[in-house]
Amino acid sequence: MENSFVKGGEKNNNHQPPLSDAQSLSSSHSHEHQASIKYLNKYQNSIENKEAFWQEQASQLQWSKPFTQVSDVSFDKNDLHIRWFADGELNVCVNCVDRHLAERADQPAIVWEGDNPDHSISLTYKQLHEEICKLANALESLGVTAGDRVILYMPMVPEAAFAMLACARIGAIHSAVFGGFSSAALADRINNCEAKLIITADLGLRGTKSIPLKASVDEALTLAEGHSVDKVLVVKQPHGSGTPAWNDKVDLWYHDCVDNQSTEHTPPTFDAEHPLFILYTSGSTGKPKGLQHSSGGYLCYAQTTFKEVFDYRDGEVFWCTADIGWITGHTYLIYGPLAAGATTIMYEGVPNFPTLARFGEVIDKHNVNIFYTAPTTIRMLMADANTALSGSQRTSLRILGTVGEPISPDVWQWYYDDFGLQQAQVVDTWWQTETGGHLIVPIPDSGPVKPGAAQRPFYGIEPQLVDSNGDILEGETSGHLVILDSWPGQARTIWGDHQRFIDTYFSTYEGMYFSGDGARRDEDGDYWITGRVDDVLNVSGHRLGTAEIESAALTYSDIAEAAVVGYPHDVKGQGIYIFVVAKTGVESAETLTDSVRSKIRQALGPIATPDHIQWSPDLPKTRSGKIMRRILRKIASNDFAELGDTSTLADPSVVDKLISGRKDLN
Ligand code: 6R9
């Protein structure tokens, strides 16, 4: 991509600097904030000639059989279907690895940085290809065939990347489950997708903590009664404890299956719409949803956004800190960078091990040019900036990305000024598990950047704001964020429940994809994401449904009712606050707080551990029995001033009791 932000690969200080503070965004300066003509032209063209635009992008993949139709899409809830490049055939793994061998066999594809600062491994495209072929052969010899589901419950080790790509190679559908999820959450996913095989490790390592992954898989298989798992492949970690509990009928060591396999494997080809992976994410109701992504459209979108949004240039080193258990770890740790022939860093550990200086040290050690992380991590670094910035120069940085939650202008500014030394452009990328890749983002060179704003639609993307009737709002305004038309990277369905897919995303506002987020559009037409408008929390950049946490609490036999809300949290963005009502007859309920907390942890995993548990004699309900969460959110946030109208409550006196209970907790 042609780009004047930095010319000819040299560092250049002539680019238009991002605005130095949020104040300078007043409307009197709005003429300075216009997006660049070049971006506007390209954007306009991508909308007016959408098919031609995506045809051009998709032609940058290697197709075994070219497609003749670009898209076949309807957002009508009575006829919902999303298909891109549907009669084309390709192999996703070939596109990420094999096709680069001619030119990049000896270029590092994945650089793995261990939890221990003395451990790192560089794998060239050639070596990556060999490892994937060996595993693909092993999976086939275990009877895994195209369309089978394979769960990956893995630490951030190279085998996790081999596993994703080997599945893609043989057409097996992978479903990565974050290692921080509990065995109960894993069991739900095993059953939901009817997994045939699980790939895991004996232990995971995060800082000084060991995570007993294999033991959790054992537990999950006990919980997932009648499951369909034949085999569990276990990667032996050098720091492993020796022999985990073992079931000879099911468990196999990864190295025993893989080491003697051939390093060659002839890749079959698959339809563009063949499912590549399922990834579970939380919604406002019920159990997590398994979003199903495609092969051709997803990869086209991953590659295009990776190259454009990070302005990737040949030979650069890219580091995305996300875990492969999340969508960011799929699109921008594995598929996007490898499709583009980049060098991608995979880091096993956590930001503060051995110290908070680690991220800077890793950036220097591997000369990282593009760094992509979450606001929660930036806030963590910022909270002890001296340590975080010590011991590293970070002069290799050219682009700094952020994702997962709104970034406040002060955090944005620190990221730009202090972490990036005012030399790297910040790109705040808004997107979702459902969208497959970036949708709203200040593409480098698309015009001046505003701290805290995701700003501009990516090429081919048509965002809009609507009111509660679904009427499109014009100009400077706030509303619910919808997307009017499809893009290739969009999820195709919810695994096993297409109706839920339609109901969740295409029924609130007819003919539009509803994101579940709210946003503001400013006088320049730039978007500012304000956060979820449904009952989904964003804790440290992770999505959690309040309903899931409530049902976990309700499995505790002494609890009659539970209501979960989010409240502002300095580092996590949002903290989890749970109001619980004990069953009649339960005495000194407060003494049960710790065991309720561990029950929820057990049910969902450590990321869902409540920050505050408040016992209350009752919850604020309307006369029709609906919990007024608006009031609970205010109370949890210690904001008692404007509780709004409480007259419709069945028992308004409950509010005072909640407030005094809140004050006692402080
Ligand atoms: C990629 C990812 C999606 C939800 C999304 C929104 C929030 C993500 C954001 C952001 C403000 C950004 N979100 N990026 N909010 N600015 N740049 O995070 O996917 O885990 O599915 O979460 O995260 O609320 O709806 P996912």
XYZ file of C-alpha atoms and ligand atoms in Angstrom:
692
model
C 0.000 0.000 0.000
C 1.206 3.438 -0.861
C 1.532 5.466 2.287
C 2.922 8.844 3.065
C 2.862 8.391 6.828
C 6.404 7.089 6.710
C 8.056 7.080 3.309
C 10.425 4.509 1.913
C 10.629 2.554 5.146
C 12.536 5.333 6.882
C 11.439 6.945 10.076
C 10.033 10.273 9.190
C 8.864 13.067 11.350
C 6.891 14.986 8.751
C 3.682 13.149 9.236
C 0.811 15.094 10.602
C 1.095 14.498 14.305
C -1.926 13.273 16.161
C -3.639 16.070 18.048
C -1.859 16.676 21.293
C -4.883 16.748 23.517
C -8.584 16.206 23.531
C -9.238 19.933 23.986
C -8.000 20.763 20.534
C -10.921 18.814 19.151
C -13.340 21.694 19.512
C -15.562 22.285 16.522
C -13.813 25.550 15.654
C -10.966 23.397 14.357
C -13.113 20.949 12.528
C -11.753 21.834 9.092
C -8.386 20.483 10.243
C -9.891 17.167 11.136
C -11.179 16.141 7.784
C -10.160 12.697 6.748
C -7.586 12.748 3.969
C -8.845 13.045 0.401
C -6.965 9.908 -0.501
C -8.751 7.875 2.157
C -12.126 9.390 1.304
C -11.729 8.592 -2.376
C -10.659 5.052 -1.721
C -13.440 4.574 0.824
C -16.065 6.034 -1.492
C -14.906 3.813 -4.283
C -14.963 0.724 -2.029
C -18.616 1.424 -1.227
C -19.765 2.344 -4.713
C -17.928 -0.560 -6.301
C -17.998 -2.974 -3.407
C -17.852 -6.145 -5.446
C -14.901 -4.901 -7.474
C -13.126 -3.791 -4.309
C -13.446 -7.214 -2.639
C -12.717 -9.037 -5.852
C -9.411 -7.193 -5.966
C -8.627 -8.013 -2.311
C -9.570 -11.668 -2.681
C -7.376 -11.963 -5.755
C -4.434 -11.478 -3.405
C -5.089 -14.938 -2.021
C -4.084 -18.132 -3.783
C -7.189 -19.913 -5.066
C -7.104 -23.541 -6.233
C -10.317 -22.805 -8.091
C -11.148 -19.156 -8.755
C -14.539 -17.837 -7.663
C -16.979 -16.413 -10.191
C -19.339 -14.685 -7.769
C -18.054 -12.208 -5.185
C -20.951 -12.115 -2.762
C -24.391 -13.520 -2.177
C -25.812 -11.829 0.882
C -29.113 -10.955 2.489
C -29.541 -9.290 5.887
C -33.295 -9.872 5.708
C -34.184 -11.876 8.804
C -36.518 -14.077 6.793
C -33.851 -14.982 4.306
C -30.591 -14.388 6.121
C -27.536 -15.685 4.319
C -23.956 -14.506 3.999
C -21.716 -16.018 1.352
C -18.553 -14.653 -0.189
C -16.515 -16.058 -3.080
C -18.720 -19.121 -2.621
C -17.820 -21.163 -5.676
C -14.086 -20.607 -5.182
C -11.824 -23.179 -3.528
C -8.671 -22.709 -1.498
C -6.666 -24.045 1.404
C -6.206 -21.527 4.216
C -2.996 -23.121 5.488
C -1.455 -23.070 2.012
C -2.222 -19.360 1.876
C -0.601 -18.756 5.254
C 2.458 -20.949 4.769
C 3.114 -22.927 1.572
C 2.722 -20.049 -0.844
C 5.428 -18.092 0.980
C 8.031 -20.864 0.718
C 9.337 -19.770 -2.658
C 10.415 -16.382 -1.336
C 10.407 -16.632 2.426
C 11.516 -20.160 3.335
C 14.218 -18.812 5.651
C 12.373 -15.782 6.984
C 11.098 -16.140 10.562
C 7.348 -16.765 10.477
C 6.753 -17.137 14.203
C 9.112 -15.883 16.864
C 8.142 -17.418 20.167
C 9.115 -15.601 23.340
C 8.815 -17.784 26.428
C 7.527 -16.806 29.817
C 11.141 -17.124 30.940
C 13.113 -14.237 29.357
C 15.913 -16.658 28.420
C 13.636 -18.795 26.266
C 12.861 -17.877 22.706
C 12.537 -19.799 19.458
C 12.471 -18.525 15.921
C 10.641 -20.667 13.372
C 11.129 -19.945 9.693
C 8.346 -20.428 7.176
C 10.075 -23.658 6.130
C 10.182 -24.981 9.689
C 6.610 -23.898 10.317
C 5.544 -25.754 7.182
C 7.277 -28.936 8.362
C 5.721 -28.819 11.819
C 2.247 -28.249 10.396
C 2.625 -31.079 7.870
C 3.714 -33.474 10.624
C 0.722 -32.577 12.763
C -1.674 -32.678 9.789
C -0.446 -36.217 9.054
C -0.806 -37.170 12.709
C -4.354 -35.820 12.899
C -5.307 -37.711 9.759
C -3.829 -40.904 11.148
C -5.990 -40.397 14.238
C -9.034 -40.322 11.992
C -9.689 -36.577 12.035
C -11.346 -35.572 8.785
C -12.675 -32.401 7.188
C -15.552 -30.906 9.146
C -14.612 -32.603 12.460
C -14.325 -30.234 15.426
C -11.056 -30.017 17.333
C -10.890 -28.105 20.604
C -7.648 -26.315 21.420
C -7.179 -25.695 25.140
C -3.611 -24.579 24.998
C -1.007 -22.265 26.424
C 0.706 -19.723 24.175
C 3.250 -22.143 22.721
C 4.198 -22.745 19.065
C 2.163 -25.983 19.042
C -0.977 -23.847 19.410
C -0.187 -22.193 16.082
C 0.689 -25.554 14.498
C -2.645 -26.896 15.742
C -4.725 -24.075 14.243
C -2.956 -24.287 10.907
C -2.893 -28.097 10.744
C -6.647 -28.152 11.355
C -7.112 -25.561 8.629
C -4.930 -27.658 6.334
C -7.068 -30.776 6.644
C -10.359 -28.878 6.884
C -11.007 -29.723 10.549
C -12.802 -26.910 12.374
C -10.832 -25.658 15.362
C -12.361 -24.130 18.411
C -9.861 -22.513 20.749
C -10.926 -22.187 24.369
C -8.993 -19.709 26.497
C -6.898 -21.534 29.140
C -8.375 -19.244 31.811
C -11.808 -20.811 31.366
C -12.846 -23.429 33.910
C -13.362 -27.113 33.190
C -17.128 -26.543 33.409
C -16.960 -23.868 30.710
C -14.761 -26.186 28.635
C -17.282 -29.029 29.067
C -20.084 -26.817 27.715
C -18.052 -26.052 24.620
C -17.017 -29.699 24.096
C -20.666 -30.683 24.096
C -21.915 -27.761 22.085
C -19.612 -28.335 19.133
C -19.445 -32.124 19.590
C -15.673 -32.136 19.496
C -13.848 -35.222 18.280
C -10.398 -34.364 19.561
C -8.818 -32.017 22.090
C -5.309 -30.656 21.902
C -3.912 -29.409 25.193
C -0.682 -29.319 27.230
C 0.244 -30.830 30.568
C 0.752 -27.340 31.995
C 0.539 -23.742 30.960
C 2.853 -21.083 32.343
C 1.880 -17.493 33.111
C 4.452 -15.624 35.122
C 5.224 -17.795 38.115
C 1.876 -19.568 37.907
C 1.395 -23.035 36.447
C -2.002 -23.794 34.934
C -2.940 -27.503 35.044
C -4.588 -27.644 31.623
C -4.561 -31.423 31.207
C -6.199 -31.898 34.610
C -8.944 -29.440 33.577
C -9.527 -31.393 30.384
C -9.903 -34.579 32.453
C -12.461 -32.854 34.645
C -14.272 -31.392 31.650
C -14.592 -34.825 30.049
C -16.131 -36.154 33.240
C -18.571 -33.244 33.299
C -19.391 -33.497 29.589
C -21.409 -36.681 29.912
C -21.930 -38.578 26.679
C -19.342 -36.447 24.893
C -17.892 -37.387 21.532
C -14.164 -36.889 22.236
C -12.019 -39.813 21.018
C -8.555 -38.576 21.824
C -6.721 -35.961 23.819
C -3.359 -34.901 22.417
C -1.080 -33.531 25.144
C 1.898 -31.267 24.469
C 4.622 -31.962 27.022
C 6.022 -28.753 28.421
C 9.679 -28.603 29.450
C 8.594 -27.300 32.837
C 5.848 -29.930 33.144
C 5.425 -31.900 36.333
C 6.300 -35.254 34.782
C 3.321 -37.510 34.400
C -0.160 -36.075 34.668
C -3.077 -38.407 35.399
C -3.383 -40.533 32.278
C -6.092 -42.531 30.545
C -4.438 -44.859 28.016
C -7.613 -45.190 25.971
C -7.861 -41.476 25.325
C -4.640 -39.637 26.110
C -1.699 -39.402 23.732
C 1.508 -37.423 23.993
C 1.729 -34.952 21.142
C 5.391 -35.754 20.492
C 4.696 -39.512 20.323
C 2.149 -38.911 17.569
C 3.916 -36.192 15.664
C 7.690 -36.705 15.794
C 7.883 -39.563 13.301
C 5.420 -38.173 10.796
C 6.458 -37.038 7.345
C 7.251 -33.355 6.870
C 5.310 -33.417 3.620
C 1.559 -33.270 3.315
C -0.508 -32.773 0.189
C -3.157 -30.189 1.001
C -6.723 -30.776 -0.137
C -8.810 -27.758 -1.135
C -12.039 -26.533 0.389
C -14.973 -24.377 -0.576
C -14.560 -20.740 0.404
C -17.521 -21.127 2.767
C -16.094 -24.223 4.483
C -16.045 -23.393 8.229
C -12.537 -22.521 9.394
C -13.214 -22.188 13.103
C -15.788 -21.758 15.822
C -15.087 -19.295 18.607
C -17.315 -18.936 21.632
C -18.185 -15.533 22.979
C -20.594 -14.221 25.566
C -23.890 -12.604 24.770
C -26.519 -10.888 26.844
C -28.550 -14.049 27.349
C -27.972 -17.749 27.761
C -24.830 -19.726 27.184
C -21.909 -18.508 25.079
C -22.445 -18.567 21.347
C -20.131 -20.421 18.969
C -19.548 -17.951 16.168
C -18.667 -19.789 12.976
C -16.194 -18.216 10.557
C -15.553 -19.052 6.920
C -12.347 -19.906 5.042
C -12.116 -17.641 1.981
C -13.979 -14.560 3.184
C -12.399 -14.614 6.635
C -8.879 -14.994 5.313
C -9.390 -12.294 2.704
C -10.613 -9.931 5.404
C -7.824 -10.889 7.852
C -5.140 -10.304 5.225
C -6.607 -7.053 3.895
C -7.151 -5.413 7.286
C -3.772 -6.616 8.566
C -1.943 -5.047 5.647
C -3.935 -1.806 5.508
C -4.604 -1.036 9.158
C -1.109 -1.832 10.367
C 0.352 -0.539 7.113
C 2.456 -3.694 7.092
C 5.697 -3.592 5.107
C 7.758 -6.518 4.010
C 10.272 -7.654 6.578
C 8.627 -5.981 9.539
C 8.078 -7.642 12.899
C 4.555 -7.626 14.269
C 3.534 -8.384 17.848
C -0.037 -8.932 18.955
C -0.226 -9.706 22.671
C -3.653 -11.386 22.562
C -4.104 -14.993 23.600
C -5.107 -17.405 20.824
C -8.249 -18.090 22.857
C -9.686 -14.773 21.627
C -10.593 -13.544 18.163
C -7.682 -11.066 18.184
C -5.328 -14.005 18.666
C -6.874 -15.679 15.605
C -7.010 -12.811 13.142
C -3.992 -10.745 14.128
C -1.614 -13.219 15.751
C -1.998 -16.059 13.246
C -4.137 -15.693 10.127
C -3.648 -12.040 9.123
C 0.122 -11.816 9.642
C 0.909 -15.234 8.160
C -1.330 -14.688 5.124
C 0.652 -11.491 4.563
C 4.007 -13.296 4.939
C 4.921 -11.337 8.060
C 6.977 -12.250 11.104
C 4.619 -12.605 14.050
C 5.636 -12.744 17.698
C 3.935 -15.124 20.081
C 4.479 -14.419 23.763
C 3.801 -17.099 26.336
C 3.642 -15.005 29.471
C 2.089 -11.985 31.123
C 2.968 -8.248 30.957
C 4.482 -8.091 34.431
C 6.823 -11.046 34.529
C 9.565 -10.844 35.665
C 8.680 -7.128 35.887
C 6.468 -4.603 34.149
C 9.453 -3.697 31.947
C 8.996 -6.965 30.030
C 6.940 -5.698 27.092
C 9.486 -2.976 26.334
C 12.305 -5.500 26.639
C 10.622 -7.905 24.231
C 10.047 -5.061 21.761
C 13.768 -4.225 21.818
C 14.893 -7.847 21.778
C 12.951 -8.673 18.609
C 12.907 -5.199 17.023
C 9.146 -5.045 16.970
C 7.782 -2.501 14.468
C 4.080 -2.915 15.064
C 2.691 -3.599 18.513
C -0.944 -4.454 19.213
C -2.424 -4.698 22.697
C -5.450 -3.822 24.844
C -6.218 -0.677 26.858
C -6.306 -2.731 30.059
C -2.645 -3.654 29.501
C -1.714 -0.067 28.686
C -3.386 1.080 31.914
C -1.434 -1.549 33.800
C 1.853 -0.289 32.314
C 0.853 3.305 32.921
C 0.120 2.634 36.580
C 3.846 1.999 37.140
C 5.231 3.888 34.168
C 8.757 4.178 35.557
C 9.170 0.443 35.664
C 7.271 -0.130 32.431
C 9.483 2.259 30.460
C 12.776 1.374 32.115
C 15.360 -0.802 30.431
C 14.061 -0.399 26.876
C 14.318 2.109 24.019
C 11.366 0.970 21.868
C 12.714 2.951 18.926
C 11.770 0.215 16.443
C 8.058 0.962 16.948
C 6.204 2.466 14.008
C 2.557 1.599 14.662
C 0.792 1.031 17.990
C -2.568 -0.709 17.926
C -5.217 -0.998 20.604
C -8.309 -3.199 20.795
C -10.907 -4.653 23.100
C -12.521 -1.713 24.861
C -12.758 2.050 24.619
C -9.411 3.754 25.290
C -9.686 7.009 27.213
C -7.837 10.046 25.798
C -5.313 10.146 28.693
C -4.381 6.492 28.237
C -4.170 6.991 24.464
C -1.908 9.996 25.010
C 0.451 8.093 27.323
C 0.630 5.233 24.816
C 1.561 7.708 22.065
C 3.802 10.090 24.031
C 5.588 7.825 26.483
C 5.396 4.264 25.253
C 5.702 5.106 21.555
C 7.967 8.165 22.019
C 5.695 10.166 19.680
C 7.146 8.195 16.778
C 4.456 5.624 16.266
C 0.923 6.211 15.120
C -1.797 4.870 17.389
C -4.574 2.916 15.693
C -7.605 2.295 17.876
C -9.345 -0.661 16.258
C -13.025 -1.368 16.902
C -14.307 -4.812 16.010
C -15.767 -7.999 17.506
C -15.590 -11.788 17.507
C -18.557 -11.615 15.134
C -16.882 -9.265 12.668
C -13.723 -11.343 12.117
C -11.555 -8.237 11.683
C -11.375 -4.451 12.130
C -14.450 -2.438 11.148
C -13.792 1.067 12.488
C -10.224 2.276 12.710
C -8.036 5.298 11.867
C -6.107 3.679 9.002
C -2.606 5.205 8.820
C -2.644 8.124 6.432
C -6.427 8.459 6.513
C -6.153 11.864 8.197
C -5.481 13.298 11.648
C -5.993 11.002 14.576
C -8.150 11.774 17.606
C -7.125 10.315 20.963
C -9.835 7.931 22.124
C -11.716 7.599 18.824
C -11.910 4.548 16.560
C -12.924 7.113 13.963
C -13.392 5.888 10.436
C -14.977 2.910 8.705
C -12.619 0.470 7.062
C -12.962 0.146 3.275
C -16.217 -1.480 2.257
C -17.787 -1.007 5.713
C -20.987 1.016 6.146
C -21.617 1.876 9.800
C -24.637 3.851 10.944
C -26.198 5.005 14.180
C -29.852 4.251 14.815
C -32.358 5.201 17.497
C -34.401 2.639 19.397
C -36.892 2.384 16.512
C -34.141 1.527 14.096
C -34.374 4.885 12.345
C -31.058 6.054 10.961
C -29.737 9.167 12.681
C -27.951 11.801 10.631
C -24.992 14.049 11.445
C -23.517 14.666 14.877
C -25.362 12.287 17.192
C -25.287 9.242 19.462
C -27.034 5.947 18.946
C -26.768 2.210 18.562
C -24.058 1.112 16.178
C -25.235 -0.972 13.231
C -23.619 -2.061 9.964
C -25.773 -1.835 6.867
C -24.139 -4.350 4.574
C -21.922 -7.433 4.705
C -18.137 -7.761 4.495
C -16.173 -10.960 3.800
C -14.887 -11.491 7.370
C -18.282 -11.552 9.010
C -19.323 -14.645 11.042
C -21.732 -16.799 9.050
C -23.823 -18.287 11.812
C -23.852 -19.530 15.400
C -22.779 -23.152 15.392
C -25.873 -25.325 15.583
C -28.276 -22.427 16.108
C -28.823 -20.309 13.033
C -32.062 -18.886 14.441
C -30.181 -17.503 17.444
C -27.748 -15.849 15.025
C -30.656 -14.174 13.221
C -32.403 -13.216 16.471
C -29.280 -11.797 18.097
C -27.845 -9.756 15.255
C -30.441 -9.166 12.553
C -33.784 -8.850 14.302
C -33.366 -5.833 16.602
C -33.066 -3.527 13.616
C -34.399 -5.051 10.448
C -32.021 -5.443 7.574
C -28.996 -4.344 9.626
C -26.283 -6.076 11.660
C -26.616 -4.876 15.270
C -23.287 -4.775 17.086
C -24.544 -4.424 20.659
C -22.378 -1.302 21.047
C -23.308 2.344 21.359
C -21.351 5.120 19.648
C -21.217 8.846 19.100
C -20.512 10.486 15.763
C -18.843 13.876 15.970
C -18.996 16.933 13.728
C -16.346 15.448 11.402
C -18.259 12.213 10.989
C -15.788 10.311 13.194
C -17.024 7.506 15.457
C -16.369 7.253 19.212
C -17.367 3.880 20.624
C -19.039 4.298 24.014
C -19.369 0.619 24.984
C -21.971 -2.120 25.186
C -25.613 -1.199 25.283
C -26.678 -4.726 26.209
C -26.030 -6.844 29.296
C -22.510 -7.727 28.306
C -19.563 -6.650 30.478
C -16.088 -5.875 29.224
C -13.635 -6.911 31.921
C -9.989 -6.381 30.987
C -11.048 -6.490 27.359
C -12.862 -9.831 27.821
C -16.550 -10.177 27.132
C -18.707 -11.652 29.854
C -22.478 -11.944 29.892
C -24.139 -10.844 33.134
C -26.628 -13.691 32.661
C -23.836 -16.291 32.677
C -22.407 -15.000 35.943
C -25.874 -14.835 37.487
C -26.662 -18.434 36.606
C -23.316 -19.505 38.059
C -24.198 -17.697 41.317
C -27.635 -19.287 41.384
C -26.131 -22.761 41.451
C -25.103 -21.876 44.998
C -27.871 -23.398 47.054
C -28.189 -20.551 49.586
C -28.808 -17.885 46.945
C -32.331 -16.962 45.891
C -31.567 -14.169 43.443
C -28.543 -12.611 41.834
C -27.982 -9.549 39.646
C -24.666 -8.681 38.042
C -23.642 -5.237 36.812
C -20.405 -3.608 35.737
C -18.817 -0.585 37.421
C -15.822 1.550 36.401
C -12.533 -0.089 37.389
C -9.161 1.660 37.067
C -7.255 -1.185 35.441
C -9.874 -3.648 34.204
C -12.079 -1.012 32.593
C -15.102 -2.655 34.143
C -15.253 -4.618 37.367
C -17.846 -7.284 38.200
C -20.329 -6.373 40.917
C -22.889 -8.894 42.064
C -25.924 -8.290 44.240
C -27.160 -11.456 45.909
C -30.262 -12.225 47.903
C -30.027 -15.148 50.307
C -32.815 -17.702 50.578
C -35.155 -17.291 53.531
C -33.722 -18.882 56.618
C -30.082 -18.528 55.600
C -28.250 -16.882 58.494
C -25.204 -14.591 58.388
C -25.070 -14.766 54.628
C -22.036 -12.432 54.598
C -19.849 -15.289 55.830
C -20.629 -17.104 52.577
C -19.106 -14.391 50.383
C -15.808 -16.173 49.767
C -17.419 -19.451 48.870
C -19.807 -17.727 46.442
C -16.807 -16.093 44.826
C -15.021 -19.415 44.408
C -18.179 -21.101 43.119
C -18.385 -18.555 40.290
C -14.680 -18.937 39.587
C -15.130 -22.656 39.390
C -18.108 -22.419 37.082
C -16.671 -19.938 34.603
C -12.983 -19.427 35.310
C -10.830 -16.795 37.019
C -11.754 -14.017 34.566
C -15.315 -14.086 35.888
C -14.384 -13.713 39.569
C -16.591 -10.968 41.067
C -14.790 -7.936 42.473
C -17.603 -7.152 44.900
C -20.371 -9.275 46.319
C -23.123 -7.407 48.127
C -25.816 -9.229 50.054
C -29.157 -7.547 50.069
C -32.585 -8.402 51.459
C -34.094 -7.690 48.031
C -33.416 -6.336 44.543
C -34.998 -3.212 43.044
C -37.809 -4.483 40.837
C -40.631 -2.961 38.902
C -44.142 -4.096 39.728
C -43.929 -6.514 36.845
C -40.859 -8.066 38.452
C -38.148 -6.696 36.161
C -34.869 -5.878 37.916
C -33.932 -2.222 37.418
C -30.286 -2.649 36.540
C -29.889 1.056 35.940
C -30.198 1.586 39.705
C -27.849 -1.283 40.524
C -25.222 0.116 38.149
C -25.355 3.487 39.930
C -25.096 1.901 43.356
C -22.205 -0.340 42.312
C -20.429 2.765 40.939
C -20.855 4.550 44.279
C -22.911 7.152 42.473
C -25.991 7.747 44.570
C -26.793 11.266 43.414
C -29.099 10.761 40.472
C -30.818 7.444 40.677
C -33.566 8.633 38.360
C -37.181 7.727 38.751
C -37.642 5.073 41.425
C -41.393 5.515 41.730
C -42.169 2.521 39.514
C -40.396 0.199 41.919
C -42.560 -2.316 43.726
C -40.763 -1.395 46.944
C -38.801 1.879 46.696
C -37.359 1.427 50.219
C -35.058 -1.273 48.858
C -32.888 1.462 47.331
C -31.888 2.901 50.716
C -31.005 -0.544 51.970
C -28.825 -1.127 48.917
C -27.073 2.215 49.377
C -26.269 1.566 53.022
C -25.060 -1.940 52.123
C -22.802 -0.406 49.470
C -21.349 2.062 51.953
C -20.603 -0.794 54.368
C -18.644 -2.598 51.654
C -16.355 0.364 50.909
C -11.919 -7.678 19.028
C -12.670 -7.898 20.286
C -16.004 -7.045 21.256
C -16.472 -5.876 22.090
C -17.130 -4.806 21.264
C -16.851 -3.560 22.086
C -15.468 -3.813 22.652
C -13.542 -3.891 21.020
C -13.001 -1.792 20.891
C -14.118 -1.907 21.755
C -14.161 0.378 22.040
C -12.475 -0.476 20.656
N -14.417 -3.236 21.817
N -12.680 -3.030 20.471
N -14.693 -0.830 22.314
N -13.093 0.576 21.252
N -11.392 -0.264 19.886
O -12.375 -7.307 21.298
O -13.708 -8.794 20.203
O -13.898 -9.984 22.436
O -15.742 -10.037 20.700
O -15.254 -7.961 22.025
O -15.335 -5.241 22.690
O -17.774 -3.451 23.128
O -18.499 -5.083 21.097
P -14.649 -9.274 21.372
